[in-house]
Amino acid sequence: MTAMRQIQYREALNEAMCEEMVRDERVFLMGEEVAEYNGAYKVSQGMLDQFGARRVVDSPISETGFSGLGIGAAMYGLRPIIEFMSWSFCLVAADQIINNAPKMLYMSGGQFPVPIVFRGNNGAGGQLGSTHSWSVESMFASVPGLKMAIPSTPYDAKGLLKTAIRDDDPVFFLESERLLGFRGPVPPPEEDFTIPFGQADVKLPGSDCTVVALGRPVHFALQAAVELAKEGIFCEVIDPRTVRPLDIDTIVASVRKTNYLVIVDQTWPFASVAAEIAMQVYERAMDDLDNKIVRVNNEDVPAPYNRAMEQEMLPNVRKICEAVRAVTYAA
Amino acid sequence: MTTVTSQNKAARLSDSLDAQALLGMLSQMMAIRRFEERCAQSYQQAKIGGFCHLYIGQEAVAVGSVAGLQPGDPIITSYRDHGHALARGMHPNYAMAELFGKVTGCSKGKGGSMHFFDKPRHMYGGHAIVGGQCPLGVGLAFAIQYLKEPKVCACFLGDGALNQGAFHESMNLAAIWNLPIIFVVENNSYSMGTHIARGTAGAEDLSVKATAYGMRFARCDGMDVLAVYDCFKGLGDAIRSGQSGPVFVDCQTYRYKGHSMSDPQKYRTKDEVTTFEERDPINRLVNSLVESGRATQEQVDELDNQAKRQALDAVKYANESPEPDVQEEMFTDVYSQPYGPYKLGQLPIMLTDSEEGQST
């Protein structure tokens, strides 16, 4: 294996799209400001120059229109990548993305697969107020027919996005604006690597408490693990990377080892991904738990604008440390 | 904006249709009419569940437009979709079996009345959220343009969809990208029980919708299958040859039955229905054929008898078809690349049947 490079999360996304567009003529990118502006967040930097306006398409601000367009084009045999500048903006396209895309194959008796990727920034950006701070994973993960990936590192971003584009089913690909500039090791371009869906990654091995986290909060969990290690509590941090499919087996295996579980989830607690993971662990490993499962979710309020309030509303390092201490009786 | 009217022209495109082609269109309209009558009966017998929206009265729109387009042109429509599927050549057996929820149905009994699909015949579905098919239709047209294919997408919608955001976003996208699409409003004046005049601005002249997007407009008499044919033959060829961009067509038609099977129709008078029944598209074509000597009354009667038999046979086929294996079929067709509890399914019998499935 050739040496890894350190590249940004946004560069990893860009490489994944470019490589797949070179590989498959049917793949195209459409979204607001993806072409001439080079991406509102520079994720599609240079793609218009490389692929031209036929395959890198600036759409007007019409989420219903262009997300539905992508679904129709996918039914016809193309493989669209539809970028939402923010997943917060996908809500106006809900009928298209959760009523049409994930149900088309089933309703047509298997006649019309919808190989499409919806991707964009997910989660609170930084004092954007409640309408622009959506984390959509809990709301959408309950819909059968779609797949969902939430990469937390440049490596995962590239490997999972390439898999998403090659997948024959609709994939909701949830990126993080706060991670776009984050650097990490990624294999060189000549190495065609992909990451299969449904395989969790143990971001940090540990013996004392399992901490499951997805997306940006994975980094909070890793920081918390550093703090807790100073206290002699060694966390095993697991990133499921995809929610549909969910690799519950890796989580359960870890819980069988540590006997404690904290789940970190940047959505509201009620009917959340964290609640689902907790339930699935209870179903499989109730007797292996030495305490109840503790969740660190968003507080159950709309995202506030005020900086201190926003930070306190989201999962953070302090809350995760408190949760781990409490669940392991070290509090 | 260019207004195209097919009437009052010296020569009509349909003038070149021979008797066989005309009888083919008549036969299709009759097949849809008789099929829908059997649907109503079967619904009343509780053989069909859910919502069921009949196409009776509007047959000329689906038949005339499909005849005017090419067989490979993709079509997509709303929940009132039986007529489009049959006009495209779906065998009534698979259509009726779908309504009966049988595994032999076009969507293996998992779609129902509002979700007919026929991939080999380029029928991209009935779609049940009003206006929701419009962006999909734009996507079909985008794909045609992307792949540089000489095709045209026909996206059918009811007049109720004119008031949905999805429709307007679709018109805008089609216009700015000059996509090969015809938006076909099957204007039967009612969105469920609300008259178009109560719900749609500019209802008296829908050309304003096209004007708003700088799009070509056409209007045709949706109760006259030849007028519909003329309109779509002309527009389809113009778009295909690059002489026209997207078009918005107001097809003025009428549904004789309620919005769905449970509609008491208190919003309109019997006289209004009668007025339109007197302009019935099937009778109109029959009269024209018989009066001009291009067909005999006997020929016409025989076509209708065939349509009746075919509809009855479809009911028999649907009745005798097996129910799906519930546990088995429930978890198929959720994913193309399945995981966990999901499985790949068999293709619908319609597609695997060599006689019916592969002809286009």
XYZ file of C-alpha atoms in Angstrom:
691
model
C 0.000 0.000 0.000
C 1.276 3.426 -0.938
C 1.705 6.078 1.713
C -1.373 7.906 2.955
C -1.787 11.615 2.260
C -3.226 14.150 4.669
C -6.158 15.814 2.924
C -9.224 17.763 3.985
C -12.654 16.224 4.402
C -13.941 18.469 1.576
C -11.087 17.345 -0.690
C -11.930 13.740 0.065
C -15.525 14.343 -1.005
C -14.332 16.108 -4.129
C -11.973 13.257 -5.036
C -14.692 10.675 -4.533
C -17.053 12.478 -6.895
C -14.402 13.191 -9.507
C -13.113 9.629 -9.540
C -16.599 8.192 -9.876
C -17.485 10.645 -12.634
C -14.386 9.616 -14.555
C -15.279 5.984 -13.984
C -18.959 6.221 -14.960
C -20.365 8.554 -17.593
C -23.839 8.218 -16.068
C -22.811 10.062 -12.884
C -23.528 13.795 -12.723
C -23.598 16.426 -9.977
C -26.447 18.896 -9.560
C -27.173 21.432 -6.871
C -27.138 25.076 -5.920
C -23.815 26.807 -6.717
C -22.013 23.537 -7.448
C -20.624 24.629 -10.819
C -19.681 28.241 -11.563
C -19.378 29.221 -7.896
C -17.269 26.072 -7.343
C -19.498 24.974 -4.494
C -20.952 27.051 -1.684
C -18.462 25.239 0.570
C -15.928 24.491 -2.179
C -16.640 20.777 -2.122
C -17.087 20.785 -5.916
C -14.082 23.043 -6.560
C -12.776 22.576 -10.080
C -15.395 20.075 -11.141
C -17.033 22.339 -13.725
C -13.664 22.818 -15.405
C -12.976 19.106 -15.378
C -16.355 17.786 -16.478
C -18.207 20.667 -18.115
C -21.677 22.080 -17.645
C -23.450 18.944 -18.874
C -22.281 16.939 -15.864
C -21.814 19.604 -13.204
C -25.089 21.474 -13.181
C -26.016 24.638 -11.314
C -29.634 24.435 -10.304
C -31.837 27.290 -9.225
C -33.041 27.285 -5.622
C -35.685 24.616 -6.199
C -35.031 21.673 -3.908
C -38.305 19.941 -4.792
C -37.612 20.420 -8.472
C -33.999 19.314 -8.665
C -34.201 16.494 -6.138
C -37.221 15.105 -8.014
C -35.353 15.632 -11.280
C -32.558 13.487 -9.911
C -34.990 10.718 -9.015
C -36.568 10.757 -12.478
C -33.128 10.714 -14.104
C -32.122 7.791 -11.868
C -35.262 5.886 -12.909
C -34.126 6.410 -16.484
C -30.703 4.937 -15.760
C -28.471 7.855 -14.793
C -26.697 8.037 -11.426
C -27.235 11.516 -10.052
C -25.461 13.148 -7.128
C -27.818 15.781 -5.774
C -26.184 18.279 -3.444
C -28.166 20.041 -0.756
C -26.225 23.098 0.333
C -27.550 22.091 3.734
C -29.718 19.156 4.679
C -31.833 21.789 6.422
C -33.013 22.798 2.956
C -34.118 19.304 1.995
C -37.271 19.664 4.043
C -39.084 21.476 1.237
C -38.287 18.443 -0.948
C -39.531 15.875 1.553
C -42.128 14.391 -0.804
C -39.473 13.705 -3.404
C -36.707 12.384 -1.186
C -38.674 10.266 1.274
C -41.890 9.523 -0.582
C -40.563 8.951 -4.081
C -36.920 7.865 -3.943
C -37.031 5.130 -1.294
C -40.398 3.662 -2.301
C -40.154 3.557 -6.087
C -38.587 0.115 -6.301
C -41.173 -1.399 -3.988
C -44.193 0.307 -5.513
C -43.123 -0.724 -8.987
C -42.742 -4.353 -7.998
C -38.969 -4.180 -8.510
C -39.081 -2.448 -11.903
C -37.515 0.907 -11.051
C -34.450 1.167 -8.816
C -33.366 4.693 -7.902
C -29.551 4.863 -7.788
C -29.159 8.385 -6.420
C -27.022 10.110 -3.806
C -28.397 13.062 -1.863
C -25.530 14.733 -0.059
C -24.689 17.916 1.828
C -24.006 19.500 5.167
C -25.819 18.055 8.130
C -25.887 19.376 11.675
C -25.462 22.698 13.359
C -23.048 24.880 11.441
C -22.225 27.639 13.856
C -24.908 29.952 15.210
C -27.218 29.561 12.234
C -30.415 29.395 14.263
C -32.909 26.599 14.355
C -34.047 26.478 10.698
C -30.481 26.001 9.384
C -29.193 23.620 12.043
C -30.934 20.385 11.213
C -29.479 16.986 11.804
C -31.786 14.806 9.777
C -30.519 11.319 10.583
C -33.107 10.357 13.179
C -35.997 11.732 11.164
C -35.055 9.961 7.932
C -33.387 6.797 9.202
C -36.757 5.263 9.961
C -37.695 5.170 6.264
C -37.091 1.767 4.640
C -35.756 1.840 1.094
C -33.012 4.377 1.697
C -29.461 3.941 2.913
C -27.689 6.462 5.089
C -24.008 7.208 5.593
C -22.531 9.762 8.026
C -18.747 10.025 7.590
C -16.667 11.525 10.377
C -13.205 11.539 8.759
C -11.728 12.307 5.328
C -10.950 8.594 4.916
C -14.537 7.583 5.587
C -15.894 10.488 3.546
C -14.070 9.326 0.426
C -14.558 5.607 0.833
C -18.215 5.841 1.740
C -19.098 8.391 -0.940
C -17.601 6.193 -3.651
C -19.658 3.293 -2.348
C -22.753 5.508 -2.230
C -22.350 6.544 -5.859
C -21.927 2.913 -6.958
C -24.872 1.719 -4.877
C -28.088 0.975 -6.748
C -30.309 2.339 -3.973
C -30.963 5.906 -2.807
C -28.277 6.997 -0.352
C -28.643 9.875 2.081
C -25.079 11.082 2.606
C -24.777 13.351 5.613
C -21.639 15.487 5.739
C -20.597 18.026 8.341
C -19.863 21.639 7.555
C -17.782 21.840 10.722
C -15.558 19.019 9.475
C -14.983 20.249 5.899
C -11.548 21.626 6.743
C -10.593 18.683 8.960
C -7.499 16.841 7.713
C -6.840 13.160 7.895
C -5.062 10.300 6.132
C -6.530 9.112 2.826
C -5.035 6.624 0.360
C -3.584 8.074 -2.853
C -5.890 8.586 -5.834
C -4.486 5.652 -7.795
C -5.709 3.354 -5.052
C -9.381 2.691 -5.796
C -10.607 2.154 -2.284
C -14.188 1.991 -1.086
C -15.752 1.317 2.297
C -18.649 -1.142 2.364
C -21.868 0.020 3.991
C -22.805 -1.625 7.268
C -19.297 -1.878 8.694
C -18.672 0.072 11.861
C -15.179 1.375 12.558
C -13.548 1.159 15.958
C -12.028 4.620 16.087
C -10.344 3.921 19.431
C -10.026 0.547 21.137
C -10.678 0.458 24.864
C -11.735 -1.826 27.665
C -13.933 0.085 30.096
C -16.875 1.683 28.298
C -18.235 1.583 24.764
C -19.011 5.010 23.286
C -20.946 4.965 20.019
C -20.971 8.192 18.031
C -21.764 9.263 14.478
C -20.570 12.186 12.371
C -19.025 15.225 14.017
C -19.682 13.986 17.591
C -17.200 11.150 16.921
C -14.500 13.769 17.464
C -16.097 14.900 20.713
C -16.125 11.271 21.835
C -12.443 10.886 20.956
C -11.562 14.056 22.892
C -13.618 12.834 25.823
C -11.748 9.514 25.675
C -8.456 11.369 26.053
C -9.768 13.170 29.138
C -11.212 10.010 30.636
C -8.024 8.036 30.032
C -6.293 10.471 32.392
C -8.788 9.278 35.003
C -8.122 5.657 34.197
C -11.303 5.051 32.203
C -10.492 3.622 28.784
C -13.280 4.141 26.239
C -13.822 2.149 23.073
C -15.132 4.638 20.513
C -17.204 3.069 17.745
C -18.379 4.923 14.659
C -21.108 2.914 12.849
C -20.502 5.120 9.762
C -23.778 4.004 8.229
C -27.148 3.988 9.959
C -28.886 2.001 7.231
C -27.500 -0.628 7.251
C -26.496 -0.444 10.909
C -23.634 -2.672 12.085
C -25.173 -3.577 15.421
C -22.948 -6.648 15.733
C -19.761 -4.623 16.213
C -21.486 -2.483 18.851
C -22.842 -5.521 20.689
C -19.433 -7.255 20.600
C -17.899 -4.187 22.195
C -20.624 -3.986 24.862
C -20.038 -7.656 25.707
C -16.434 -6.686 26.390
C -16.890 -3.371 28.261
C -20.344 -3.959 29.787
C -21.155 -0.238 29.566
C -22.593 1.865 26.743
C -22.909 5.583 26.043
C -24.430 6.707 22.745
C -23.729 10.146 21.323
C -26.183 11.491 18.769
C -26.513 15.035 17.367
C -30.298 14.805 17.075
C -33.135 15.205 19.544
C -33.534 12.277 21.937
C -37.132 11.317 21.197
C -37.268 8.510 18.601
C -33.618 9.105 17.758
C -30.857 6.975 16.258
C -29.455 6.760 19.800
C -32.777 5.430 21.058
C -32.801 2.841 18.289
C -29.247 1.682 18.951
C -29.997 1.463 22.672
C -33.062 -0.668 21.996
C -31.182 -2.964 19.640
C -28.442 -3.451 22.243
C -31.022 -4.195 24.934
C -32.613 -6.768 22.617
C -29.301 -8.517 22.037
C -27.126 -7.941 25.078
C -29.307 -7.036 28.057
C -27.487 -9.473 30.311
C -24.078 -8.119 29.353
C -24.870 -4.604 30.578
C -23.761 -3.661 34.080
C -25.746 -0.425 33.996
C -28.470 1.197 31.956
C -27.457 2.718 28.618
C -26.937 6.486 28.696
C -27.618 8.710 25.719
C -26.001 12.061 24.955
C -28.385 13.676 22.500
C -29.149 17.262 21.557
C -31.213 18.932 24.237
C -34.871 18.683 23.304
C -35.184 22.271 22.070
C -34.821 24.074 18.717
C -31.218 25.097 18.052
C -30.652 28.495 19.657
C -28.603 31.263 18.021
C -26.680 32.300 21.144
C -23.253 30.715 21.011
C -23.105 29.437 24.556
C -26.648 28.115 24.379
C -25.976 26.406 21.056
C -22.854 24.688 22.385
C -24.751 23.522 25.419
C -27.659 22.301 23.298
C -25.394 19.985 21.261
C -23.478 16.929 22.452
C -20.077 18.081 23.689
C -16.965 16.713 25.379
C -18.066 17.651 28.894
C -21.430 15.913 28.536
C -19.820 12.774 27.151
C -17.297 12.672 30.014
C -20.120 13.073 32.516
C -22.128 10.333 30.867
C -19.213 7.879 30.836
C -18.349 8.586 34.466
C -21.980 8.125 35.456
C -22.525 4.911 33.543
C -19.294 3.327 34.796
C -20.067 4.366 38.409
C -16.985 6.588 38.365
C -18.970 9.778 38.802
C -45.257 31.867 -26.631
C -46.715 30.115 -29.611
C -50.262 28.906 -29.520
C -50.898 25.782 -31.486
C -54.433 24.761 -32.239
C -55.109 21.647 -34.170
C -58.645 22.527 -35.173
C -59.774 24.471 -38.233
C -56.775 23.652 -40.302
C -57.079 22.522 -43.849
C -54.904 19.467 -43.376
C -54.618 17.572 -40.127
C -51.853 15.164 -39.241
C -54.487 12.571 -38.410
C -55.775 12.746 -41.992
C -52.965 10.404 -42.954
C -54.021 7.734 -40.463
C -55.492 4.707 -42.194
C -58.604 2.854 -41.077
C -56.554 0.302 -39.206
C -54.829 2.965 -37.134
C -58.113 4.694 -36.384
C -59.776 1.438 -35.397
C -56.757 0.747 -33.193
C -57.343 3.990 -31.311
C -61.041 3.244 -31.055
C -60.298 -0.198 -29.765
C -57.973 1.197 -27.097
C -60.529 3.724 -25.900
C -63.146 0.992 -25.720
C -60.740 -1.271 -23.861
C -60.112 1.436 -21.257
C -63.832 2.210 -20.909
C -64.825 -1.418 -20.421
C -61.868 -2.067 -18.136
C -62.859 0.842 -15.923
C -66.467 -0.337 -15.798
C -65.264 -3.699 -14.528
C -63.060 -1.880 -12.019
C -66.077 -0.068 -10.640
C -67.965 -3.338 -10.371
C -65.069 -5.144 -8.745
C -64.564 -2.267 -6.333
C -68.184 -2.493 -5.289
C -67.646 -6.205 -4.738
C -64.701 -5.306 -2.479
C -62.276 -7.112 -4.760
C -60.345 -3.851 -5.089
C -59.278 -1.890 -2.024
C -57.933 1.553 -1.268
C -58.541 4.481 -3.551
C -59.595 3.845 -7.118
C -59.784 6.693 -9.627
C -61.519 5.908 -12.897
C -60.559 7.326 -16.275
C -63.973 7.081 -17.921
C -64.564 10.147 -20.100
C -60.877 11.006 -20.439
C -59.881 8.089 -22.691
C -59.109 10.275 -25.710
C -56.309 12.040 -23.852
C -54.218 8.976 -23.056
C -54.975 7.193 -26.328
C -54.509 10.203 -28.605
C -51.323 11.393 -26.942
C -49.696 7.982 -26.793
C -50.599 7.391 -30.451
C -49.071 10.735 -31.406
C -45.817 10.000 -29.570
C -43.289 7.245 -30.235
C -43.500 3.949 -28.316
C -40.100 4.617 -26.722
C -41.021 8.059 -25.401
C -41.247 7.907 -21.604
C -44.575 8.806 -20.047
C -45.388 9.509 -16.424
C -48.664 10.410 -14.796
C -50.693 10.915 -11.648
C -52.769 8.436 -9.666
C -55.497 8.307 -12.359
C -53.215 6.033 -14.315
C -55.133 3.006 -15.606
C -55.813 4.600 -18.989
C -52.190 5.510 -19.636
C -50.941 2.028 -18.829
C -53.526 0.402 -21.091
C -52.929 2.940 -23.868
C -49.246 2.077 -23.708
C -50.141 -1.553 -24.222
C -50.091 -3.032 -20.737
C -52.190 -6.184 -20.898
C -55.417 -5.632 -18.921
C -54.775 -8.861 -17.028
C -51.720 -7.394 -15.277
C -53.531 -4.131 -14.644
C -56.571 -5.804 -13.097
C -54.407 -8.208 -11.118
C -52.605 -5.213 -9.634
C -55.915 -3.737 -8.555
C -56.798 -7.051 -6.933
C -53.460 -6.945 -5.076
C -52.282 -10.135 -6.722
C -48.673 -11.115 -7.257
C -49.380 -11.279 -11.004
C -50.055 -7.537 -11.064
C -47.801 -5.056 -12.843
C -46.340 -4.021 -9.486
C -46.755 -7.460 -7.895
C -49.699 -6.243 -5.877
C -47.561 -3.774 -3.939
C -48.464 -0.615 -5.838
C -52.226 -0.711 -6.301
C -54.460 1.470 -8.441
C -52.389 4.608 -8.041
C -49.015 3.005 -8.764
C -48.999 1.278 -12.148
C -45.555 0.884 -13.736
C -44.490 -0.762 -16.999
C -40.779 -0.509 -17.688
C -40.680 -2.258 -21.090
C -43.358 0.141 -22.317
C -41.632 3.186 -20.856
C -44.496 3.901 -18.472
C -42.742 5.473 -15.487
C -45.595 5.221 -13.149
C -48.661 6.504 -11.627
C -47.726 8.813 -8.778
C -50.139 9.502 -6.013
C -49.059 12.772 -4.430
C -50.606 15.519 -6.535
C -47.937 17.190 -8.683
C -45.194 14.925 -7.324
C -44.655 13.326 -10.729
C -43.741 16.647 -12.366
C -40.146 16.823 -11.093
C -39.751 13.135 -11.987
C -40.933 13.865 -15.516
C -38.393 16.674 -15.735
C -35.775 14.149 -14.635
C -36.770 11.790 -17.449
C -36.453 14.671 -19.902
C -33.103 15.658 -18.376
C -31.848 12.112 -18.855
C -33.009 12.096 -22.487
C -31.133 15.323 -23.102
C -28.079 14.084 -21.161
C -27.960 10.907 -23.227
C -28.721 12.832 -26.440
C -31.624 10.546 -27.331
C -34.294 11.569 -29.852
C -37.145 11.224 -27.362
C -39.782 13.296 -25.675
C -41.198 12.846 -22.180
C -44.933 13.274 -21.693
C -45.721 14.261 -18.125
C -49.443 14.055 -17.416
C -51.063 15.927 -14.564
C -54.518 16.899 -13.450
C -55.659 20.493 -13.199
C -55.373 20.209 -9.412
C -51.597 19.847 -9.760
C -51.419 23.357 -11.251
C -51.538 24.737 -7.738
C -48.668 22.676 -6.345
C -45.165 24.048 -5.959
C -43.685 20.930 -7.529
C -45.441 21.783 -10.808
C -44.092 25.318 -10.902
C -40.533 24.306 -10.054
C -40.758 21.699 -12.811
C -41.976 24.197 -15.396
C -39.122 26.514 -14.483
C -36.451 23.814 -14.721
C -37.810 22.531 -18.033
C -37.811 26.047 -19.438
C -34.335 27.146 -18.312
C -32.761 23.942 -19.612
C -34.936 23.608 -22.702
C -35.816 20.018 -21.816
C -37.705 17.682 -24.185
C -40.929 17.466 -22.203
C -44.623 18.011 -22.739
C -46.590 18.882 -19.607
C -50.078 17.599 -20.312
C -52.815 18.998 -18.138
C -55.765 16.654 -18.252
C -58.075 19.481 -17.427
C -61.308 17.915 -16.211
C -62.178 21.080 -14.281
C -62.132 19.458 -10.883
C -59.447 18.792 -8.319
C -61.503 16.303 -6.363
C -64.581 18.457 -5.629
C -63.094 21.908 -6.164
C -63.804 23.544 -9.510
C -60.755 24.943 -11.237
C -62.248 28.439 -11.076
C -62.188 28.267 -7.279
C -58.635 26.979 -6.958
C -56.531 28.166 -9.865
C -55.646 31.720 -10.821
C -56.024 32.305 -14.534
C -58.200 29.232 -14.928
C -60.126 30.756 -17.830
C -56.974 30.743 -19.938
C -54.223 28.379 -18.821
C -51.825 29.749 -21.429
C -50.799 32.190 -18.708
C -49.036 29.325 -16.946
C -46.853 28.764 -20.001
C -46.317 32.481 -20.520
C -45.021 32.785 -16.975
C -42.154 30.450 -17.877
C -41.641 31.609 -21.445
C -42.855 28.232 -22.608
C -44.732 27.178 -25.712
C -48.438 26.559 -25.149
C -50.977 24.391 -26.896
C -54.606 23.669 -26.277
C -56.572 20.729 -27.568
C -60.011 19.224 -27.268
C -59.446 16.306 -24.961
C -62.810 14.835 -25.938
C -61.592 14.304 -29.508
C -58.935 11.642 -29.872
C -57.872 12.889 -33.299
C -57.418 16.426 -32.023
C -55.242 15.048 -29.236
C -53.317 12.950 -31.738
C -52.747 15.949 -34.000
C -51.498 18.001 -31.101
C -49.046 15.406 -29.786
C -47.852 14.192 -33.147
C -46.990 17.760 -34.075
C -45.417 18.688 -30.771
C -43.545 15.423 -30.331
C -41.980 15.665 -33.764
C -41.152 19.341 -33.265
C -39.375 18.682 -29.967
C -37.612 15.614 -31.313
C -36.232 17.544 -34.263
C -35.103 20.398 -32.062
C -37.658 22.820 -33.467
C -39.403 23.212 -30.152
C -38.478 23.338 -26.514
C -40.782 22.167 -23.736
C -44.523 22.639 -24.171
C -47.419 23.077 -21.821
C -50.668 21.586 -23.150
C -54.165 22.188 -21.843
C -56.229 19.127 -22.785
C -59.800 19.962 -21.963
C -61.564 16.819 -20.907
C -64.076 15.519 -18.405
C -64.411 12.620 -16.012
C -67.876 11.140 -15.957
C -67.398 9.382 -12.641
C -66.450 10.808 -9.266
C -62.945 11.733 -8.223
C -62.683 8.315 -6.635
C -65.111 5.502 -5.974
C -66.323 7.168 -2.774
C -67.299 10.523 -4.257
C -70.994 11.546 -3.953
C -70.403 14.285 -6.567
C -72.501 16.972 -4.913
C -70.284 19.647 -6.422
C -71.690 19.324 -9.927
C -75.036 18.875 -11.627
C -76.195 15.832 -13.548
C -76.849 18.163 -16.472
C -73.198 19.132 -16.567
C -72.159 15.486 -16.731
C -74.759 14.820 -19.447
C -73.472 17.719 -21.522
C -70.061 16.154 -21.659
C -71.365 12.630 -22.176
C -73.007 13.956 -25.324
C -69.505 14.786 -26.570
C -68.254 11.322 -25.700
C -64.900 10.628 -27.368
C -65.737 7.026 -28.228
C -69.089 7.838 -29.837
C -67.490 10.714 -31.649
C -64.911 8.511 -33.318
C -67.457 5.771 -34.017
C -69.757 8.233 -35.743
C -66.947 9.688 -37.757
C -65.742 6.272 -38.898
C -69.158 4.912 -39.748
C -70.434 8.085 -41.429
C -67.338 8.340 -43.594
C -67.558 4.676 -44.526
C -64.157 3.821 -43.049
C -65.763 1.256 -40.759
C -69.055 -0.537 -40.499
C -71.284 -0.561 -37.436
C -70.658 -4.319 -37.258
C -66.909 -3.793 -37.078
C -67.352 -1.227 -34.360
C -69.687 -3.466 -32.383
C -67.234 -6.319 -32.648
C -64.445 -4.110 -31.258
C -66.629 -3.210 -28.329
C -67.491 -6.844 -27.731
C -63.777 -7.623 -27.739
C -63.189 -4.877 -25.200
C -65.939 -6.257 -22.973
C -64.555 -9.772 -23.222
C -61.046 -8.579 -22.517
C -62.168 -6.716 -19.402
C -64.124 -9.727 -18.196
C -61.139 -11.969 -18.886
C -58.972 -9.579 -16.885
C -61.295 -9.907 -13.909
C -61.182 -13.677 -14.269
C -57.375 -13.625 -14.484
C -57.128 -11.368 -11.438
C -59.587 -13.468 -9.478
C -57.783 -16.689 -10.236
C -54.300 -15.290 -9.679
C -52.562 -16.304 -6.484
C -52.180 -14.030 -3.510
C -48.558 -13.151 -2.801
C -46.722 -15.209 -0.213
C -47.060 -12.500 2.427
C -43.916 -13.158 4.450
C -41.831 -13.777 1.342
C -43.012 -10.900 -0.818
C -43.222 -8.322 1.973
C -39.443 -8.026 2.242
C -38.564 -8.071 -1.466
C -38.005 -5.024 -3.693
C -37.144 -2.741 -0.783
C -33.516 -2.544 -1.916
C -31.704 -3.363 -5.140
C -28.675 -4.254 -3.057
C -30.401 -5.664 -0.001
C -29.098 -6.167 3.509
C -30.413 -7.630 6.733
C -34.002 -8.844 6.430
C -34.449 -7.647 2.839
C -34.322 -9.826 -0.247
C -34.128 -9.448 -3.967
C -37.474 -10.201 -5.561
C -38.553 -11.863 -8.765
C -39.477 -9.549 -11.607
C -43.212 -9.051 -12.145
C -44.753 -11.782 -14.280
C -45.577 -9.062 -16.792
C -41.851 -8.664 -17.430
C -40.916 -12.302 -17.456
C -43.788 -13.336 -19.704
C -42.089 -13.519 -23.077
C -45.258 -12.800 -25.026
C -46.253 -9.665 -23.174
C -43.213 -8.435 -21.379
C -40.632 -7.572 -23.947
C -42.502 -5.933 -26.792
C -42.164 -2.210 -27.062
